PDB file of C-alpha atoms and ligand atoms in Angstrom:
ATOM      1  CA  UNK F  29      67.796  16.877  -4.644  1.00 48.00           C
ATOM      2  CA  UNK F  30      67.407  20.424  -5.175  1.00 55.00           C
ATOM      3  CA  UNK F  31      66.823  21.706  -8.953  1.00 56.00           C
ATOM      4  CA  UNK F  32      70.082  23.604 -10.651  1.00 60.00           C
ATOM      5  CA  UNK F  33      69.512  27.304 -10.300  1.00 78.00           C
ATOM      6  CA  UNK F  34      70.044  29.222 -13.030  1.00 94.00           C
ATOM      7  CA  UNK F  35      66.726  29.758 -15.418  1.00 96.00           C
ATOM      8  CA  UNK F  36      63.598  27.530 -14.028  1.00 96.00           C
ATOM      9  CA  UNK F  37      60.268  27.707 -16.260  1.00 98.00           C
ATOM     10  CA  UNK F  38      57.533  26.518 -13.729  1.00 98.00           C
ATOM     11  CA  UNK F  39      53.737  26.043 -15.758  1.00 98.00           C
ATOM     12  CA  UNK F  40      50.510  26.630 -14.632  1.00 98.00           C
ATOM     13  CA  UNK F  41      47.111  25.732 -15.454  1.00 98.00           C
ATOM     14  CA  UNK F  42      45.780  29.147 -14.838  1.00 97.00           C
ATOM     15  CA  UNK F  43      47.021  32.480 -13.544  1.00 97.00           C
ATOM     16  CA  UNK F  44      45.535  32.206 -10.121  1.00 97.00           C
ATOM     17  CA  UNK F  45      47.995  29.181  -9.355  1.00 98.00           C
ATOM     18  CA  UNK F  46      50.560  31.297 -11.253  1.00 98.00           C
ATOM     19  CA  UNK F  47      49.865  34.306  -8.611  1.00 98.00           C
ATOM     20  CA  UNK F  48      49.807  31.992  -5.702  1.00 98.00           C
ATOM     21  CA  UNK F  49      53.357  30.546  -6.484  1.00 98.00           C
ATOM     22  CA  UNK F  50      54.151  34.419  -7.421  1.00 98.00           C
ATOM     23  CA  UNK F  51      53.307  35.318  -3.878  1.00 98.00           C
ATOM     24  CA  UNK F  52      54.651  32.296  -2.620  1.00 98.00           C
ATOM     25  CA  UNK F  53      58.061  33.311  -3.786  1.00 98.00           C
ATOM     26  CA  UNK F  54      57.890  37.005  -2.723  1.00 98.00           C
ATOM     27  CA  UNK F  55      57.030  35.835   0.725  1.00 98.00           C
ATOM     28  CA  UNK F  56      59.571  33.421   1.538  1.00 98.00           C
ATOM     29  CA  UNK F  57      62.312  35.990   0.462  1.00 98.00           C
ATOM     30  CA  UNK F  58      60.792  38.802   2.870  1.00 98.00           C
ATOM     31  CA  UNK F  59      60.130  35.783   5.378  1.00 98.00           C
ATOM     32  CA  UNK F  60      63.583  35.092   5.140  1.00 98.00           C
ATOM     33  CA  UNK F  61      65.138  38.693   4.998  1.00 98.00           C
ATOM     34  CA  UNK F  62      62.538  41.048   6.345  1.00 98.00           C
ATOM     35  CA  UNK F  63      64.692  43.745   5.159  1.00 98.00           C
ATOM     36  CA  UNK F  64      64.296  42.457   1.644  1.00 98.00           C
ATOM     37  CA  UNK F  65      64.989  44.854  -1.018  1.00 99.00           C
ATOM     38  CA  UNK F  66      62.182  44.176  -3.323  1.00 99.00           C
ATOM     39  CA  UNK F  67      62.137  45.207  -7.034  1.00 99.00           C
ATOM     40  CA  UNK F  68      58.711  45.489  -8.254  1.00 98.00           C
ATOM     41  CA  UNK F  69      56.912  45.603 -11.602  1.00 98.00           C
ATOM     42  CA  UNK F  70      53.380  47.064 -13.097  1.00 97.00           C
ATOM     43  CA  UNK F  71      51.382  45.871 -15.651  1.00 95.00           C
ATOM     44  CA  UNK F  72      48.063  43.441 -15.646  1.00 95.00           C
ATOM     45  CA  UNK F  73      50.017  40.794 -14.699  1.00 97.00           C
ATOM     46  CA  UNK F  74      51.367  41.202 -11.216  1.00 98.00           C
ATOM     47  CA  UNK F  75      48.071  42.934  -9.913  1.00 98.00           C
ATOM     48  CA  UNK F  76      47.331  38.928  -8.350  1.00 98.00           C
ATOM     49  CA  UNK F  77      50.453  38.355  -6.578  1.00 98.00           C
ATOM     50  CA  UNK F  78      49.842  42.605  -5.198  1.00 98.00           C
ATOM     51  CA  UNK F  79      46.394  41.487  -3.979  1.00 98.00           C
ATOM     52  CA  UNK F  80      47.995  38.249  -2.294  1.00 98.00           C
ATOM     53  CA  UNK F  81      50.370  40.245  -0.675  1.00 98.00           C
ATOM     54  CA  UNK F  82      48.181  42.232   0.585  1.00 98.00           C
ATOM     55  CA  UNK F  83      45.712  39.793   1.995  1.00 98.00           C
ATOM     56  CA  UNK F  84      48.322  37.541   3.734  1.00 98.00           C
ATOM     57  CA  UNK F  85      49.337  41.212   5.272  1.00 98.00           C
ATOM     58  CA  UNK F  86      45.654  41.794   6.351  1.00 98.00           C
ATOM     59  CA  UNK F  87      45.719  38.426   7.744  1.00 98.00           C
ATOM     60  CA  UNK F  88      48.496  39.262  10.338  1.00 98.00           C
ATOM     61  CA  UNK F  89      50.831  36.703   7.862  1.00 98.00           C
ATOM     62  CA  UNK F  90      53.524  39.121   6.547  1.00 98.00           C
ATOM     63  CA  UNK F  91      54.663  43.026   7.063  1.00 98.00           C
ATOM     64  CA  UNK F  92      56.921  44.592   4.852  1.00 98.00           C
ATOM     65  CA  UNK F  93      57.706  47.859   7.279  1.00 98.00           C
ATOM     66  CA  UNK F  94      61.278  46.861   6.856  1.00 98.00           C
ATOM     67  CA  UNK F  95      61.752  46.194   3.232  1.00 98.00           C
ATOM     68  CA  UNK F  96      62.684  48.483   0.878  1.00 98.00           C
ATOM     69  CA  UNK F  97      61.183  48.858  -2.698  1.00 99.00           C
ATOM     70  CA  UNK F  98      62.440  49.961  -6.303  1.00 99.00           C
ATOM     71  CA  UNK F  99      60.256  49.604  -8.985  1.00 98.00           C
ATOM     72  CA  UNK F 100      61.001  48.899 -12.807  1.00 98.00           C
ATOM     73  CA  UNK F 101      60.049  51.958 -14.562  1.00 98.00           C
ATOM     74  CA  UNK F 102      58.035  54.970 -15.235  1.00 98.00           C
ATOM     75  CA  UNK F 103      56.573  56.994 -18.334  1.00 98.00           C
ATOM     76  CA  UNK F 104      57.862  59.927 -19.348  1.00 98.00           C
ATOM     77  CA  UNK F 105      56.846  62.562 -18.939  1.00 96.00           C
ATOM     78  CA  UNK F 106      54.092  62.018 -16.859  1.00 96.00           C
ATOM     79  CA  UNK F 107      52.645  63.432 -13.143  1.00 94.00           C
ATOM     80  CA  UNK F 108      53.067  61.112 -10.488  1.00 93.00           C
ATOM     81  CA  UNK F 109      49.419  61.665  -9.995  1.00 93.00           C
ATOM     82  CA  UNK F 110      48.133  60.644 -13.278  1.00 94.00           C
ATOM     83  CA  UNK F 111      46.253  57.884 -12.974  1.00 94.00           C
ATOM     84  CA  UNK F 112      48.207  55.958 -15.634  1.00 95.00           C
ATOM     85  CA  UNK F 113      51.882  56.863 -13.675  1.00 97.00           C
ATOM     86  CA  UNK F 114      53.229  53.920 -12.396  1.00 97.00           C
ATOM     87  CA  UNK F 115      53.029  55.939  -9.055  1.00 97.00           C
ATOM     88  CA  UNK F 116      49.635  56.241  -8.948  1.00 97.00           C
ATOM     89  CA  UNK F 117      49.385  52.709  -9.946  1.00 97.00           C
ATOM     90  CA  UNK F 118      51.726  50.873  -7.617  1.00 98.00           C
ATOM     91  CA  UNK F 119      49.764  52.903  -4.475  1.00 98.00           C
ATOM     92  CA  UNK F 120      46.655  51.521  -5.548  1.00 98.00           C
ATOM     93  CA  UNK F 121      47.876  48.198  -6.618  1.00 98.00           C
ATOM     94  CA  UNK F 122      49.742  47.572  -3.292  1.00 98.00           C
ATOM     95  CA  UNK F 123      51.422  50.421  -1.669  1.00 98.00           C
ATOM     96  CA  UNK F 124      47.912  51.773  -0.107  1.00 98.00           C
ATOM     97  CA  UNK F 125      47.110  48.713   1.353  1.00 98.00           C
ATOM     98  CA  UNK F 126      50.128  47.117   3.074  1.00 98.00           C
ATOM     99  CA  UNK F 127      52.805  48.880   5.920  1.00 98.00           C
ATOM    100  CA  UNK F 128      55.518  49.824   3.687  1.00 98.00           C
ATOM    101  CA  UNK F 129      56.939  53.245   4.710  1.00 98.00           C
ATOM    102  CA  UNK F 130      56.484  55.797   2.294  1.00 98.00           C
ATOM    103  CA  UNK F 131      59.805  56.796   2.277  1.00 98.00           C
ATOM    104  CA  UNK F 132      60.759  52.998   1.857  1.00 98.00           C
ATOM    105  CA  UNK F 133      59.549  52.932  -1.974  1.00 98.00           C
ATOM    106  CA  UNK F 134      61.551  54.531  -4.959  1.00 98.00           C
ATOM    107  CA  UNK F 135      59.756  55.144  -8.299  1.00 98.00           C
ATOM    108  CA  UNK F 136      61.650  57.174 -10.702  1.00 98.00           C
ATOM    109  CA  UNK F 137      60.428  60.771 -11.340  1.00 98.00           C
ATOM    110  CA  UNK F 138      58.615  60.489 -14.621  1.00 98.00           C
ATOM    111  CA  UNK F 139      58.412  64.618 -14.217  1.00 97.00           C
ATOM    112  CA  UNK F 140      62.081  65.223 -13.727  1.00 98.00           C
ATOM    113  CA  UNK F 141      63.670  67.774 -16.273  1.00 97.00           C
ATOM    114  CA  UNK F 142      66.704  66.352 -15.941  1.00 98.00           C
ATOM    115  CA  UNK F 143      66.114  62.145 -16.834  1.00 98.00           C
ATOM    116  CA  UNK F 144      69.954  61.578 -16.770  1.00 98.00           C
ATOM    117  CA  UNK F 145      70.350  62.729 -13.259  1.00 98.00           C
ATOM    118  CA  UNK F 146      67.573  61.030 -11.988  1.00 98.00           C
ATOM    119  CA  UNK F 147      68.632  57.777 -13.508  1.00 98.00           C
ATOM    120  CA  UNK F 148      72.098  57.873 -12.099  1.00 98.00           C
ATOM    121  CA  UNK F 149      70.678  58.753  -8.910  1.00 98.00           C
ATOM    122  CA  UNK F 150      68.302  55.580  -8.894  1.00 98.00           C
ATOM    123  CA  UNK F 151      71.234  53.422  -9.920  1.00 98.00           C
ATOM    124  CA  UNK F 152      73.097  54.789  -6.930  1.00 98.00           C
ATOM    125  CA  UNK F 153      70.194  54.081  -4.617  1.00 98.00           C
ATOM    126  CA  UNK F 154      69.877  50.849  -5.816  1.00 98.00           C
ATOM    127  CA  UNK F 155      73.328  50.606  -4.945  1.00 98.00           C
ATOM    128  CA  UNK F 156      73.780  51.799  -1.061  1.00 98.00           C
ATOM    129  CA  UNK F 157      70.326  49.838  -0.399  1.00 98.00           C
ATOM    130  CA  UNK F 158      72.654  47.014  -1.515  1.00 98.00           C
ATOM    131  CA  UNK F 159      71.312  45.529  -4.485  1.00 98.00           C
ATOM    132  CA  UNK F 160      67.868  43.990  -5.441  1.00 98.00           C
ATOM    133  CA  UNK F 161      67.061  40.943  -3.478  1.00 98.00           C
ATOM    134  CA  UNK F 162      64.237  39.914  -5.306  1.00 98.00           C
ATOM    135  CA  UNK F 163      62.995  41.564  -9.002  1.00 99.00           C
ATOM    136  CA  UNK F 164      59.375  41.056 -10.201  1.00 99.00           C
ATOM    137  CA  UNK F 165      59.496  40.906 -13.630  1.00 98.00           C
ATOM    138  CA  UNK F 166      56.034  40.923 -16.315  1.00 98.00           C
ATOM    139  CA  UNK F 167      57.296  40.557 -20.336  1.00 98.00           C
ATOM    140  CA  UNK F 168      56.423  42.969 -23.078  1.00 96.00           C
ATOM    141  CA  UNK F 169      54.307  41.229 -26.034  1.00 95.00           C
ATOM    142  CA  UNK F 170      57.366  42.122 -28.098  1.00 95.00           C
ATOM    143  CA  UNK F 171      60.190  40.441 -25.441  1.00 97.00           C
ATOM    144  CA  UNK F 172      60.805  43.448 -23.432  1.00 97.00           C
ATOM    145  CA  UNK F 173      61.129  43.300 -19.808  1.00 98.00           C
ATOM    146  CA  UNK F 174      60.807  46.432 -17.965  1.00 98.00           C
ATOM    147  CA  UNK F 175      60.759  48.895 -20.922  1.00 97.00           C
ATOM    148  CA  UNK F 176      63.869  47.740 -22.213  1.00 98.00           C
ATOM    149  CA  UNK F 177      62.724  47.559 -25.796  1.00 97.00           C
ATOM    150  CA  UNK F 178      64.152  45.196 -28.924  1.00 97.00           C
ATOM    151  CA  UNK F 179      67.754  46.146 -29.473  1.00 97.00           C
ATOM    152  CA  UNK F 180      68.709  47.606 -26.318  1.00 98.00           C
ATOM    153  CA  UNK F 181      72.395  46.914 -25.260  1.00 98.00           C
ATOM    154  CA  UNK F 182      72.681  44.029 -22.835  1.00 98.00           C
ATOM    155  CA  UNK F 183      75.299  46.544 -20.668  1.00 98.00           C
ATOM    156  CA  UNK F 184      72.136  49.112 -20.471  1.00 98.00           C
ATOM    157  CA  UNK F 185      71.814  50.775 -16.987  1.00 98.00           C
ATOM    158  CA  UNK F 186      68.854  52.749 -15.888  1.00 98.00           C
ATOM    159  CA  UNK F 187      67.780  55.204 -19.190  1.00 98.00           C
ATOM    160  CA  UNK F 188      65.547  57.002 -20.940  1.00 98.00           C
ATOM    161  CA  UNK F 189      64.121  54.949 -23.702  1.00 98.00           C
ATOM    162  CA  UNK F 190      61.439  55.769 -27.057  1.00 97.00           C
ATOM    163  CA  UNK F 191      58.573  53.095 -26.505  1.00 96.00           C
ATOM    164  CA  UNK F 192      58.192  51.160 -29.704  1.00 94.00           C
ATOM    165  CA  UNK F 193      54.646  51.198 -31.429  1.00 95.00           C
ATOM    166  CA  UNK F 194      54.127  47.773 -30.269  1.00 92.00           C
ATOM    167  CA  UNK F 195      54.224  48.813 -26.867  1.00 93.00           C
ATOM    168  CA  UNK F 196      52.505  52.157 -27.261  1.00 96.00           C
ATOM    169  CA  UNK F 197      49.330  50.091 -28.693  1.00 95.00           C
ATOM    170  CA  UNK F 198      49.733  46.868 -26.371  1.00 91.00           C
ATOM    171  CA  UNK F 199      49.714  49.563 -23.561  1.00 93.00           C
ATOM    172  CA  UNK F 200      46.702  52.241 -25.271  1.00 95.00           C
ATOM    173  CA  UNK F 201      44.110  50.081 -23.525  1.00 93.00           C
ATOM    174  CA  UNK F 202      45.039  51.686 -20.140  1.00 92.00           C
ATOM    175  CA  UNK F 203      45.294  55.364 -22.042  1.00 93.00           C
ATOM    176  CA  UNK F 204      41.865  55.089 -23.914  1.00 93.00           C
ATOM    177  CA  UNK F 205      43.713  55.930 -27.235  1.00 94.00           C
ATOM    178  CA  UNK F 206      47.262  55.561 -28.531  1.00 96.00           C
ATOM    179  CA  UNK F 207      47.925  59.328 -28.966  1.00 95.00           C
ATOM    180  CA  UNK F 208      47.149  59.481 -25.041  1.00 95.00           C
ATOM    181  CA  UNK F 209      50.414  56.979 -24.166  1.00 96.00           C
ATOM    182  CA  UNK F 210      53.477  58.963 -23.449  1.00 97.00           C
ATOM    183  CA  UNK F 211      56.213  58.364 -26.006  1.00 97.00           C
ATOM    184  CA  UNK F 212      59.048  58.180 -24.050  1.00 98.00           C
ATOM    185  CA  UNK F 213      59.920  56.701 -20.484  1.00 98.00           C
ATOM    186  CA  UNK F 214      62.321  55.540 -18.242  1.00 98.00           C
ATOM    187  CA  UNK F 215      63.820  52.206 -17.009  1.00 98.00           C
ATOM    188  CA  UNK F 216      66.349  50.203 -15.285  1.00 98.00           C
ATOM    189  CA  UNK F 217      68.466  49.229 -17.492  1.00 98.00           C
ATOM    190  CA  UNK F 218      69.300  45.189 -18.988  1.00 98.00           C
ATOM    191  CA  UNK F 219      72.655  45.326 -16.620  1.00 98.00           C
ATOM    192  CA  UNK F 220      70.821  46.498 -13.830  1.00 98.00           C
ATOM    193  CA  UNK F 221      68.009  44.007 -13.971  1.00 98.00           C
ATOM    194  CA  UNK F 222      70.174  41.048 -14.263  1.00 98.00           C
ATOM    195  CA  UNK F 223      72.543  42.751 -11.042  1.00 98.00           C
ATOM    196  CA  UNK F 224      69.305  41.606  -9.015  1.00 98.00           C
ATOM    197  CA  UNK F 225      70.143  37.983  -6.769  1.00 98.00           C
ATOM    198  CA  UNK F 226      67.221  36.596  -7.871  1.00 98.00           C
ATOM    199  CA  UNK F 227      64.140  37.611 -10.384  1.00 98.00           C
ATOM    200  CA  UNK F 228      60.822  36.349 -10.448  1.00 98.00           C
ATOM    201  CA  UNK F 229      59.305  37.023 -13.784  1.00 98.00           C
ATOM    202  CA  UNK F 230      55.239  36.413 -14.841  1.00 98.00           C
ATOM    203  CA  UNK F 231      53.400  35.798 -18.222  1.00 98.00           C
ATOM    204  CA  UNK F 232      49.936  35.137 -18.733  1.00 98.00           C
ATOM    205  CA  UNK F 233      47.655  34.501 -21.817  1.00 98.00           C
ATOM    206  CA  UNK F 234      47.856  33.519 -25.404  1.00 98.00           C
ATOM    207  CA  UNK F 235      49.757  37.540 -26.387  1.00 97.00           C
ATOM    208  CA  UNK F 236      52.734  36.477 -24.777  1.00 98.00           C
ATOM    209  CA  UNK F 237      53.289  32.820 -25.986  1.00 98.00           C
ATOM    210  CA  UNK F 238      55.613  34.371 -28.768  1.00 98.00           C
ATOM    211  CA  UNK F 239      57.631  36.270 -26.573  1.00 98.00           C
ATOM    212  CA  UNK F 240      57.704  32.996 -24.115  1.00 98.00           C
ATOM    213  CA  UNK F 241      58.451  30.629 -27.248  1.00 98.00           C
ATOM    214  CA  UNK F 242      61.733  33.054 -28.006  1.00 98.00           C
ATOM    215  CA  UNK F 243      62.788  33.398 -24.606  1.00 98.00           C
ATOM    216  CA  UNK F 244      62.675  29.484 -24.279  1.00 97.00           C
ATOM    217  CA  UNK F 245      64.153  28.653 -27.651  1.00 97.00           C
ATOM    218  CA  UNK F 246      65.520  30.955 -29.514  1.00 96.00           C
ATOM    219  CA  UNK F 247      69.141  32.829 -29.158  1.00 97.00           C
ATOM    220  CA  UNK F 248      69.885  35.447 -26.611  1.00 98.00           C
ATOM    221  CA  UNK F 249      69.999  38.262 -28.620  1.00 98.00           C
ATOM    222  CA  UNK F 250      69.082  42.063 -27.906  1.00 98.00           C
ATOM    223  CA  UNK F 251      66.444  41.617 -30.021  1.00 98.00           C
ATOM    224  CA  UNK F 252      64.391  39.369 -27.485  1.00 98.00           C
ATOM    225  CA  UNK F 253      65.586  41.657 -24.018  1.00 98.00           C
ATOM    226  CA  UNK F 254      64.114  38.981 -21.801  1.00 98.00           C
ATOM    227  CA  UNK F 255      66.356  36.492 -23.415  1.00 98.00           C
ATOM    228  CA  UNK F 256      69.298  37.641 -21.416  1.00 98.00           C
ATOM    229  CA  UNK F 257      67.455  36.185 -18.407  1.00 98.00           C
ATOM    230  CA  UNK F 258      69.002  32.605 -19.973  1.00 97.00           C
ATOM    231  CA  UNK F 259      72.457  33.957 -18.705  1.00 97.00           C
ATOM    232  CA  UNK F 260      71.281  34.737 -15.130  1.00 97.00           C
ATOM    233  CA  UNK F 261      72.174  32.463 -11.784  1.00 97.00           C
ATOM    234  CA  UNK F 262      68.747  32.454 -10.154  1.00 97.00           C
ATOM    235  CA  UNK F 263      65.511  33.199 -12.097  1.00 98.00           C
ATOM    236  CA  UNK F 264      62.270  31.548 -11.941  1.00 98.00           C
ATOM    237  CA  UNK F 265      59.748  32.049 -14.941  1.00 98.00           C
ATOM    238  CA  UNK F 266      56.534  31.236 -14.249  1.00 98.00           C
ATOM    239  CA  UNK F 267      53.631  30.883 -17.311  1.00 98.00           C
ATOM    240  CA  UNK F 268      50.278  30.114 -17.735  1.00 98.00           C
ATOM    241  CA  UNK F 269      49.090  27.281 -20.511  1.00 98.00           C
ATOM    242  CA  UNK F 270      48.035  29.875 -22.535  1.00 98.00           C
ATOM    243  CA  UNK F 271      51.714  31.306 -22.095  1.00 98.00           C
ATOM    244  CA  UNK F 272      53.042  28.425 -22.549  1.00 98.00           C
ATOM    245  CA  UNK F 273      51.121  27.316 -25.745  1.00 98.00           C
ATOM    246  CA  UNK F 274      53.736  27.632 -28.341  1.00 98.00           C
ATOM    247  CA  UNK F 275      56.671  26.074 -26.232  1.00 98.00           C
ATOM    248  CA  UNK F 276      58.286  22.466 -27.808  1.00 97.00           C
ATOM    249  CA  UNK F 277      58.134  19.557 -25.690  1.00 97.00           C
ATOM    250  CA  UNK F 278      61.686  19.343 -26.152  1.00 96.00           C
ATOM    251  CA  UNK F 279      62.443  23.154 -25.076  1.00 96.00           C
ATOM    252  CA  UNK F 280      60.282  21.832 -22.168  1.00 96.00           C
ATOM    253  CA  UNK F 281      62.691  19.210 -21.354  1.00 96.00           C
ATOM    254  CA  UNK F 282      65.689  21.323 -22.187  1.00 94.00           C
ATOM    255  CA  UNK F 283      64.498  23.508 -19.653  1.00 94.00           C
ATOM    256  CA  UNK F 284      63.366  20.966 -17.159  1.00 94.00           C
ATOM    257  CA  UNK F 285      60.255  22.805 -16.906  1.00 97.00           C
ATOM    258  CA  UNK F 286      57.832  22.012 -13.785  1.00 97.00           C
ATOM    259  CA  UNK F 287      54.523  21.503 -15.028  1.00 97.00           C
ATOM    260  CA  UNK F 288      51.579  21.736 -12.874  1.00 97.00           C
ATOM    261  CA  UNK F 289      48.784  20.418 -13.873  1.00 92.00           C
TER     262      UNK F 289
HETATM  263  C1  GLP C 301      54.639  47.469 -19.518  1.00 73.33           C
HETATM  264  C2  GLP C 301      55.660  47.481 -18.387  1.00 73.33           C
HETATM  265  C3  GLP C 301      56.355  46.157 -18.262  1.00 73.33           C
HETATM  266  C4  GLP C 301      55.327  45.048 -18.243  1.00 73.33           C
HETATM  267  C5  GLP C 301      54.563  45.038 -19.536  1.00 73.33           C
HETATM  268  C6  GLP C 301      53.541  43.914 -19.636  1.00 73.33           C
HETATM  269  O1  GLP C 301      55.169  47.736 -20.753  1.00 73.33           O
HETATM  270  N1  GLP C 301      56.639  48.502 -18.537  1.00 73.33           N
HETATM  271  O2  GLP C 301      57.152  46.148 -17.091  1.00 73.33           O
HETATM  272  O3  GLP C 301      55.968  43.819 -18.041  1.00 73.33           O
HETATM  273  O4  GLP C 301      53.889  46.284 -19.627  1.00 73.33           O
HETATM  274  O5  GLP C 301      52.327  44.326 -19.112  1.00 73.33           O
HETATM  275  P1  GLP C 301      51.061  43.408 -18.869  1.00 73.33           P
HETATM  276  O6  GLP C 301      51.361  42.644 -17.636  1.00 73.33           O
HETATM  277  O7  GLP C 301      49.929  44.360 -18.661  1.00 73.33           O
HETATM  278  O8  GLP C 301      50.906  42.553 -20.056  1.00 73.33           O
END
């Protein structure tokens, strides 16, 4: 019998069988829909599933030339060709390496001078492409998922948001220093996130066991964003042990987790 849908907490021993079942997800779906409209994260912790993707594609295995991708977020303000924009990143990561049209991938513009515009104009693009088919998620140390911080509004569509401290200082190692992080940047929003069919989301390591231990057990609340992803129809969390290491046995069984040892 096929497992419910709704939240699914699958648990690895490391990340590398964590990025395998990452990639294993992400190519079914464009397997299955080769115009998938993929919604795509940065962060440390998709870079494995990026370089699987892009192996099976050098291997003649998969081709994305018909999907269509929208990613997460974006500082502000920042030059697409910084080399901490999540443009710059996302073309190294993956973009560079696989046959995904340029004009097939939407970032937003973390140099617009007008952030309201160019958040209702990624909503609407979202929109006529049809919706997300499948959204990569990473989690903040702090519970955020895309840079939805602590206390944003569940109704929250794409925005421009203030990072919290936690975030400017989990995310200084890529800056070299704190004062080097931009302060400000923009995001789908909660709403739009959990508008996506299905979402793939990926912790790894010990910093995010708190974030995974609320998720799992405590109440969705604003103050834990990724919490919300309790309420959605088809999402599939997948954790490392060290992830995982604060998680009850019985939140295990609550959740029917699948652990693979
Ligand atoms: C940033 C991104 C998030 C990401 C988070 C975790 O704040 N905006 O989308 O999930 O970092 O990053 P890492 O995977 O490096 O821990």
């Amino acid at each position: 019998m096929n497992q419910p849908l709704g939240l699914r907490l699958e648990i690895f021993p490391t990340e590398k069988e964590m990025g395998d079942r990452a990639a294993a997800i992400v190519l079914a779906c464009v397997a299955g829909k080769p115009d998938a409209v993929l919604g795509l994260a940065t962060g440390s912790t998709p870079v494995g599933l990026y370089q699987r993707l892009i192996r099976t594609f050098e291997n003649g295995k998969a081709s994305f030339r018909q999907c269509l991708t929208f990613n997460l977020d974006e500082y502000f303000p920042v030059a697409a060709d910084h080399d901490q924009s999540y443009h710059f990143f996302m073309h190294r990561q993956l973009f560079d390496h696989v046959d995904i049209p340029e004009s097939s991938i939407h970032i937003l513009n973390g140099s617009t001078n007008d952030p309201a515009a160019e958040c209702a104009a990624y909503e609407a693009a979202i929109q006529s492409a049809g919706g997300i088919d499948l959204q990569v998620l990473g989690l903040g140390q702090n519970g955020h998922i895309a840079f939805n911080e602590p206390g944003t509004p569940f109704d929250s569509r794409t925005h421009l948001v203030q990072l919290d401290a936690n975030t400017i200082q989990a995310n200084s190692r890529f800056f070299g220093s704190q004062a080097a992080v931009p302060r400000k940047a923009l995001t789908m929003g909660l709403a739009t996130i959990m508008e996506a069919h299905s979402i793939v989301l990926l912790a790894s390591g010990s910093a995010k066991a708190n974030a995974i231990h609320a998720m799992f057990e405590g109440e969705v609340t604003p103050d834990l964003p990724a919490s919300i992803l309790q309420r959605h129809p088809d999402c599939t969390v997948l954790i490392d042990r060290e992830a995982a290491a604060k998680l009850s046995d019985a939140a295990k069984e609550r959740w029917q987790a699948r652990v693979v040892s």
